[in-house]
Amino acid sequence: MALRVAVVGSGPAGSSAAETLAKAGIETYLFERKLDNAKPCGGAIPLCMVSEFDLPPHIIDRQVRKMKMISPSNIEVNIGHTLKSDEYIGMCRREVLDGFLRERAAGFGANLINGTVFKMDIPENPSKPYTLHYADLSNGGPEGIAKTLSVDVVIGADGANSRIAKEIDAGDYNYAIAFQERIRLPEDKMAYYNDLAEMYVGDDVSPDFYAWVFPKYDHVAVGTGTMKINKEKIRQLQAGIRTRAAAKLEGGEIIKVEAHPIPEHPRPRRVVGRVALVGDAAGTVTKSSGEGIYFAAKSARMCAETIVEFSNNGQRIPTEADLKVYLKRWDQRYGMTYLVLDLLQRVFYRSDATREAFVEMCEDIDVQRLTFDSYLYKTVVPANPLVQLKITAKTIGSLLRGNALAP
Ligand SMILES: Cc1cc2nc3c(=O)[nH]c(=O)nc-3n(C[C@H](O)[C@H](O)[C@H](O)COP(=O)(O)OP(=O)(O)OC[C@H]3O[C@@H](n4cnc5c(N)ncnc54)[C@H](O)[C@@H]3O)c2cc1C
């Protein structure tokens, strides 16, 4: 029997899963409700995403080689010093990245369906198929035409508000709201951000996260995130970052305002039956950095690889236990990364004193190397013991100097 897999959602997660499945010759259906979707996002991706996902140069609008960390008292620390000449943080527009990955998956044979999945029938018998109910939007009408599709396995890659997660009762997660304005700057102001991104910390811009100015194709994305979900508070925080960066944004024109939830941790259940969640639907964004694109694509690829392996390239239907192997592999590979970033967020985003200490610490060249290596390559290379000791001493020193450890 030939395996049929439906992937719901074609952001970085869904398209990556569909590509892996289609390449293995598995009958794959990739659903996307909005083919020109421009997901609200800063669009920053690490270098390993470019190589691992074989992204061509035109996907990267800008190669950022300078990063400024800006403390609550506006002390600026430049943290790009350790980058080699061919290393950078990629900045992309999501409509471009998502469109490319989706088309590539379709090129490998995934059946792309322009439709919104609104319901899923779960079979009582484990050998029976799942039935997806969707509105086919391919004919242009706003409502679409109601259709169904039956498949053996479903991958929920439908983002933070996942319909598939609800259908399998995957449980809730806490989330932050990220708010962003895209601002077109006069040429001389834009030149400043040519290969430079800024991260601001402070109670005025976010009580539990950071605010950013990221350069995009022909504008900058200026935003902030917080778990204190309250419209008025978010408005205040956005005003905070606009005030802090005011001189650099002068003369800018707002071209888009957007907001979206960012999951704070994995859902309680990420695989139920023959349904697996990946990316934001599963809750793979990291704390501290709020990074989600690479982890979405990677979790989806690992899930799809597990399906290919356990279905013997589509010759048998994998079980729940088979699909859970993906989670085991994922947690083994990235569990420590999530733990460290969670800890960093708890320690350093606690107060303005701890944030000052954090920015001060970023001046250290070994800290910069460690931070960039783990961001760009997603491999936490242990520093040699002497360097490790120095970093630990620096961390404690910075915290003490800032009186950051006072209760
Ligand atoms: C303001 C903001 C800034 C961010 N900045 C960064 C950053 O700079 N770098 C970074 O790495 N991460 C960033 N993130 C996080 C990142 O955007 C997400 O982690 C990432 O988009 C997750 O990818 P995904 O494929 O799992 O989900 P999504 O990108 O949300 O894709 C889900 C897809 O599913 C489709 N869909 C949803 N429901 C259905 C349905 N029922 N039927 C059919 N299709 C459906 C949607 O249209 C969408 O295309 C940011 C997030 C926000 C909100």
XYZ file of C-alpha atoms and ligand atoms in Angstrom:
460
model
C 0.000 0.000 0.000
C 1.176 3.538 -0.772
C 1.309 6.031 2.085
C -0.566 9.342 1.741
C 0.554 12.310 3.860
C -1.129 15.705 4.218
C 0.920 18.678 5.398
C -1.309 21.519 6.624
C 0.335 24.949 6.262
C 3.195 25.896 4.005
C 5.387 28.239 5.984
C 9.043 27.181 6.423
C 7.893 24.124 8.392
C 5.247 22.764 6.040
C 7.192 23.236 2.821
C 10.319 21.642 4.307
C 8.324 18.593 5.420
C 6.585 18.322 2.047
C 9.878 18.586 0.161
C 11.464 15.721 2.124
C 8.388 13.517 1.691
C 7.994 14.243 -2.016
C 11.699 13.646 -2.680
C 11.267 10.174 -1.143
C 8.432 9.506 -3.599
C 5.664 9.657 -0.969
C 2.197 10.877 -2.065
C 2.185 14.300 -0.409
C -0.498 17.002 -0.194
C 0.585 20.479 0.919
C -2.218 22.829 2.019
C -1.822 26.608 2.090
C -4.695 28.997 2.634
C -2.838 32.084 1.364
C -0.247 31.622 -1.358
C 1.043 35.198 -1.066
C 1.143 35.116 2.739
C 3.618 37.581 4.265
C 3.981 36.114 7.759
C 4.639 38.882 10.332
C 8.303 38.218 11.084
C 11.710 39.864 11.533
C 13.027 37.500 8.869
C 16.453 36.905 10.454
C 17.927 33.484 9.661
C 21.193 31.804 10.652
C 23.891 30.851 8.164
C 23.285 27.131 8.648
C 19.759 27.597 7.277
C 21.192 28.940 4.021
C 23.445 25.913 3.546
C 21.266 23.158 5.045
C 18.175 24.274 3.137
C 20.129 25.206 0.038
C 18.775 28.756 -0.218
C 19.897 30.677 -3.311
C 21.380 34.192 -2.874
C 18.231 36.038 -4.014
C 16.370 34.842 -0.884
C 18.686 36.895 1.324
C 17.865 40.611 1.087
C 20.703 41.667 3.321
C 23.734 40.094 4.909
C 24.026 41.546 8.395
C 27.566 41.589 9.738
C 27.165 44.109 12.535
C 24.857 43.723 15.481
C 24.402 46.406 18.136
C 23.129 45.496 21.592
C 21.718 48.578 23.269
C 21.263 48.654 27.044
C 18.497 50.369 29.049
C 20.821 53.357 29.598
C 21.613 53.392 25.852
C 25.114 51.946 26.113
C 25.831 50.444 22.699
C 27.947 47.344 22.257
C 28.953 46.177 18.775
C 28.924 42.421 18.621
C 29.955 41.459 15.088
C 33.726 41.457 15.678
C 34.271 37.713 15.582
C 32.506 37.126 12.265
C 34.678 35.843 9.421
C 34.371 37.531 6.023
C 31.928 34.906 4.712
C 29.748 34.826 7.831
C 26.555 36.812 8.264
C 22.998 36.793 9.597
C 20.592 36.548 6.680
C 17.649 38.941 6.490
C 14.799 37.865 4.280
C 11.218 38.755 3.451
C 8.949 35.916 4.447
C 6.779 36.194 1.353
C 9.940 35.520 -0.704
C 11.361 32.729 1.490
C 8.014 30.948 1.962
C 7.131 31.235 -1.737
C 10.481 29.759 -2.740
C 10.299 26.788 -0.342
C 6.681 26.071 -1.316
C 7.391 26.117 -5.057
C 10.431 23.924 -4.557
C 8.390 21.328 -2.647
C 5.798 21.370 -5.446
C 8.625 21.009 -7.980
C 9.689 17.803 -6.239
C 6.157 16.436 -6.632
C 4.160 17.624 -3.577
C 0.522 18.333 -4.564
C 0.018 21.966 -3.584
C -3.586 22.767 -2.636
C -4.663 26.363 -2.195
C -7.164 25.724 0.571
C -8.050 26.314 4.218
C -8.353 23.178 6.335
C -11.179 23.753 8.833
C -11.910 20.309 10.260
C -10.369 16.858 10.594
C -12.193 13.563 11.213
C -10.133 11.275 13.415
C -10.631 7.550 12.685
C -11.538 5.224 15.538
C -9.801 2.316 13.847
C -6.011 2.803 13.633
C -5.887 1.402 10.107
C -8.498 3.834 8.739
C -7.607 7.234 7.196
C -7.948 10.764 8.576
C -10.316 12.968 6.588
C -9.493 16.641 6.148
C -12.292 19.060 5.338
C -11.125 22.132 3.483
C -12.303 25.100 1.482
C -10.673 24.889 -1.927
C -9.704 28.470 -2.804
C -8.128 27.765 -6.162
C -11.009 29.321 -8.086
C -10.596 32.713 -6.483
C -13.903 33.000 -4.549
C -13.603 34.173 -0.929
C -15.544 31.207 0.519
C -14.036 28.514 -1.692
C -15.563 25.135 -2.474
C -15.963 22.601 0.349
C -13.936 19.444 -0.326
C -12.443 16.516 1.595
C -9.222 14.528 1.376
C -8.399 11.248 3.118
C -4.822 10.497 4.158
C -2.874 8.117 6.429
C -0.682 10.655 8.220
C -1.140 14.379 8.921
C 1.579 16.922 9.698
C 0.256 20.064 11.394
C 2.507 22.899 10.192
C -0.193 25.549 10.469
C 1.527 27.950 12.838
C 0.769 29.352 16.265
C -3.026 29.287 15.869
C -2.924 25.694 14.614
C -6.269 24.156 13.676
C -4.663 20.685 13.604
C -3.397 21.124 17.202
C -6.986 21.885 18.278
C -8.355 18.876 16.410
C -6.015 16.464 18.221
C -6.373 18.268 21.567
C -2.625 18.910 21.713
C -3.046 21.307 24.632
C -2.216 24.991 24.926
C 1.050 26.848 25.295
C 1.889 30.244 26.687
C 2.730 32.734 24.003
C 4.133 36.204 23.543
C 2.733 38.749 21.137
C 5.219 40.296 18.746
C 4.320 43.603 17.168
C 6.176 45.091 14.243
C 6.086 48.175 12.028
C 7.787 48.131 8.662
C 9.222 51.586 8.081
C 10.625 52.947 4.818
C 13.508 55.298 5.609
C 15.087 58.130 3.636
C 18.157 56.890 1.737
C 20.774 58.285 4.134
C 19.009 56.772 7.165
C 18.648 53.415 5.400
C 22.375 53.460 4.580
C 23.091 53.277 8.326
C 21.226 49.965 8.522
C 22.806 48.573 5.345
C 24.445 45.589 7.098
C 23.520 46.451 10.683
C 20.787 45.176 13.004
C 19.972 46.532 16.448
C 18.587 44.860 19.566
C 17.329 47.072 22.391
C 16.695 45.862 25.928
C 14.950 47.694 28.777
C 11.662 47.848 30.645
C 10.600 50.677 28.349
C 10.772 48.435 25.243
C 9.862 45.029 26.711
C 9.518 43.644 30.243
C 10.515 40.127 29.180
C 12.010 40.188 25.691
C 13.885 42.606 23.420
C 12.958 45.140 20.773
C 14.619 45.279 17.361
C 15.421 47.272 14.262
C 16.196 44.794 11.472
C 17.062 45.901 7.929
C 14.923 44.404 5.178
C 14.967 44.734 1.410
C 14.021 48.437 1.149
C 12.910 49.243 4.687
C 13.499 48.403 8.349
C 11.346 46.230 10.593
C 10.918 47.873 14.002
C 9.236 45.784 16.657
C 8.938 44.372 20.124
C 7.513 41.328 21.860
C 6.084 40.566 25.277
C 4.185 37.955 27.210
C 2.240 40.715 28.948
C -0.563 40.532 26.479
C -2.479 43.718 26.669
C -3.088 46.026 23.707
C -2.308 49.227 25.583
C 0.943 47.781 27.003
C 2.113 46.672 23.551
C 1.328 50.119 22.157
C 3.448 51.667 24.947
C 6.364 49.305 24.319
C 6.310 50.012 20.594
C 6.325 53.737 21.417
C 9.332 52.916 23.640
C 11.416 51.442 20.818
C 10.314 54.221 18.433
C 11.548 56.772 20.994
C 14.859 55.001 21.583
C 15.634 54.741 17.870
C 13.967 58.090 16.999
C 17.011 59.864 15.565
C 17.843 56.931 13.281
C 14.260 56.522 12.069
C 13.614 60.214 11.408
C 11.676 60.882 8.205
C 10.543 57.248 8.010
C 7.153 56.259 6.627
C 5.218 53.315 8.079
C 4.318 50.942 5.263
C 2.922 48.020 7.262
C 1.832 47.224 10.824
C 1.620 43.580 11.893
C 1.372 41.368 14.979
C 1.326 37.644 15.674
C 1.690 35.217 18.605
C 5.078 33.595 19.308
C 4.857 30.285 21.224
C 6.886 30.211 24.422
C 7.317 26.456 24.825
C 6.221 23.161 23.221
C 2.629 21.991 23.415
C 1.907 19.219 25.945
C 1.192 16.744 23.118
C 3.035 17.085 19.803
C 2.228 13.644 18.353
C -1.212 12.091 18.769
C -2.091 9.001 16.746
C -0.758 9.484 13.235
C -0.757 13.275 13.516
C 2.466 15.175 14.255
C 2.899 18.889 14.929
C 5.988 20.773 13.720
C 7.283 24.373 13.832
C 5.163 26.992 15.612
C 2.222 24.581 15.749
C 4.372 22.371 17.996
C 6.048 25.315 19.778
C 9.661 25.224 18.557
C 10.573 28.925 18.942
C 13.532 29.513 21.299
C 13.391 31.731 24.362
C 15.678 34.811 24.595
C 16.138 35.126 20.838
C 12.566 34.393 19.712
C 14.043 32.513 16.786
C 11.596 30.264 14.977
C 12.239 30.009 11.213
C 15.174 27.594 11.286
C 13.663 25.497 14.062
C 10.360 25.293 12.184
C 12.037 24.087 8.992
C 14.360 21.736 10.844
C 11.696 20.142 13.080
C 9.528 19.572 10.013
C 12.370 18.044 8.060
C 13.234 15.732 10.965
C 9.580 14.708 11.294
C 9.344 13.969 7.558
C 12.618 12.032 7.598
C 11.251 9.875 10.414
C 8.091 9.202 8.378
C 10.171 8.261 5.325
C 12.308 5.933 7.434
C 9.523 4.191 9.382
C 7.217 3.875 6.380
C 10.031 2.291 4.416
C 9.813 5.052 1.796
C 6.024 5.049 1.796
C 5.459 1.281 1.756
C 3.771 1.027 5.166
C 1.785 3.327 7.479
C 3.840 4.517 10.442
C 2.342 4.266 13.931
C 2.140 6.813 16.745
C 5.204 5.174 18.316
C 7.100 5.618 15.033
C 6.167 9.297 14.802
C 7.224 9.855 18.414
C 10.756 8.902 17.393
C 10.895 12.315 15.696
C 10.214 13.992 19.047
C 12.841 11.912 20.801
C 15.451 12.835 18.205
C 14.412 16.472 18.313
C 14.576 16.728 22.101
C 17.922 14.940 22.168
C 19.402 17.278 19.605
C 18.037 20.621 20.779
C 16.882 20.070 24.374
C 20.013 21.708 25.760
C 19.750 24.725 23.414
C 16.204 25.413 24.664
C 17.267 24.991 28.263
C 20.218 27.406 27.992
C 18.201 30.078 26.172
C 15.381 29.760 28.688
C 17.874 30.236 31.511
C 19.447 33.252 29.787
C 16.028 34.853 29.465
C 15.238 34.255 33.140
C 18.581 35.622 34.363
C 19.207 38.543 32.054
C 15.750 39.906 31.178
C 14.786 40.132 34.852
C 15.361 43.842 35.452
C 17.122 46.824 33.921
C 20.138 46.083 36.156
C 20.486 42.554 34.790
C 20.001 43.859 31.250
C 22.821 46.398 31.742
C 24.991 43.508 32.969
C 24.011 41.449 29.934
C 24.975 44.168 27.457
C 28.256 44.788 29.292
C 29.057 41.089 29.073
C 28.460 41.117 25.318
C 31.550 43.295 24.936
C 33.735 40.283 25.715
C 35.147 38.763 22.537
C 34.799 35.164 23.791
C 31.155 35.757 24.683
C 30.613 37.159 21.185
C 32.292 34.182 19.534
C 30.262 31.710 21.587
C 26.997 33.568 20.931
C 27.533 33.886 17.189
C 28.788 30.331 16.728
C 25.792 28.902 18.504
C 23.400 31.183 16.589
C 24.905 30.778 13.117
C 25.620 27.062 13.238
C 23.283 25.736 15.948
C 26.088 23.739 17.447
C 27.000 24.665 20.975
C 30.764 24.190 20.674
C 32.126 23.934 24.192
C 34.741 26.625 24.745
C 38.084 25.490 26.141
C 37.952 25.300 29.961
C 40.002 28.473 30.495
C 37.770 30.512 28.217
C 34.710 28.964 29.874
C 36.064 29.977 33.287
C 36.747 33.507 32.046
C 33.218 33.824 30.668
C 31.710 32.577 33.930
C 33.809 35.035 35.952
C 32.839 37.869 33.592
C 29.154 36.972 33.887
C 29.253 37.022 37.659
C 31.380 40.194 37.650
C 28.944 42.004 35.361
C 25.955 40.935 37.426
C 27.616 42.037 40.671
C 28.743 45.388 39.267
C 25.215 46.099 38.073
C 23.893 45.086 41.486
C 21.793 42.771 39.385
C 21.744 39.962 41.879
C 20.088 42.037 44.591
C 16.652 40.588 45.421
C 6.810 39.830 14.689
C 7.597 38.528 14.647
C 8.967 38.573 14.375
C 9.694 37.366 14.269
N 11.006 37.453 13.901
C 11.711 36.316 13.691
C 13.043 36.383 13.189
O 13.583 37.455 12.906
N 13.701 35.203 13.008
C 13.137 33.994 13.275
O 13.793 32.965 13.103
N 11.861 33.907 13.741
C 11.129 35.031 13.924
N 9.823 34.935 14.339
C 9.207 33.591 14.507
C 8.832 32.987 13.123
O 8.073 33.915 12.405
C 8.043 31.664 13.285
O 8.687 30.857 14.242
C 7.931 30.900 11.959
O 7.159 31.601 11.039
C 7.306 29.511 12.168
O 7.137 28.868 10.918
P 5.967 27.797 10.690
O 6.135 27.289 9.291
O 5.949 26.855 11.812
O 4.610 28.621 10.820
P 4.092 29.866 9.975
O 5.205 30.620 9.387
O 3.113 30.590 10.833
O 3.313 29.187 8.744
C 2.056 28.596 8.893
C 1.410 28.553 7.508
O 0.202 27.789 7.596
C -0.832 28.451 6.894
N -2.084 28.023 7.535
C -2.471 28.269 8.819
N -3.663 27.681 9.082
C -4.018 27.011 7.943
C -5.155 26.214 7.601
N -6.123 25.960 8.495
N -5.217 25.690 6.343
C -4.229 25.954 5.450
N -3.130 26.716 5.716
C -3.036 27.224 6.958
C -0.519 29.940 7.066
O -1.095 30.720 6.057
C 1.010 29.927 6.995
O 1.489 30.084 5.685
C 9.068 36.116 14.485
C 7.699 36.081 14.798
C 6.972 37.267 14.875
C 5.493 37.198 15.184
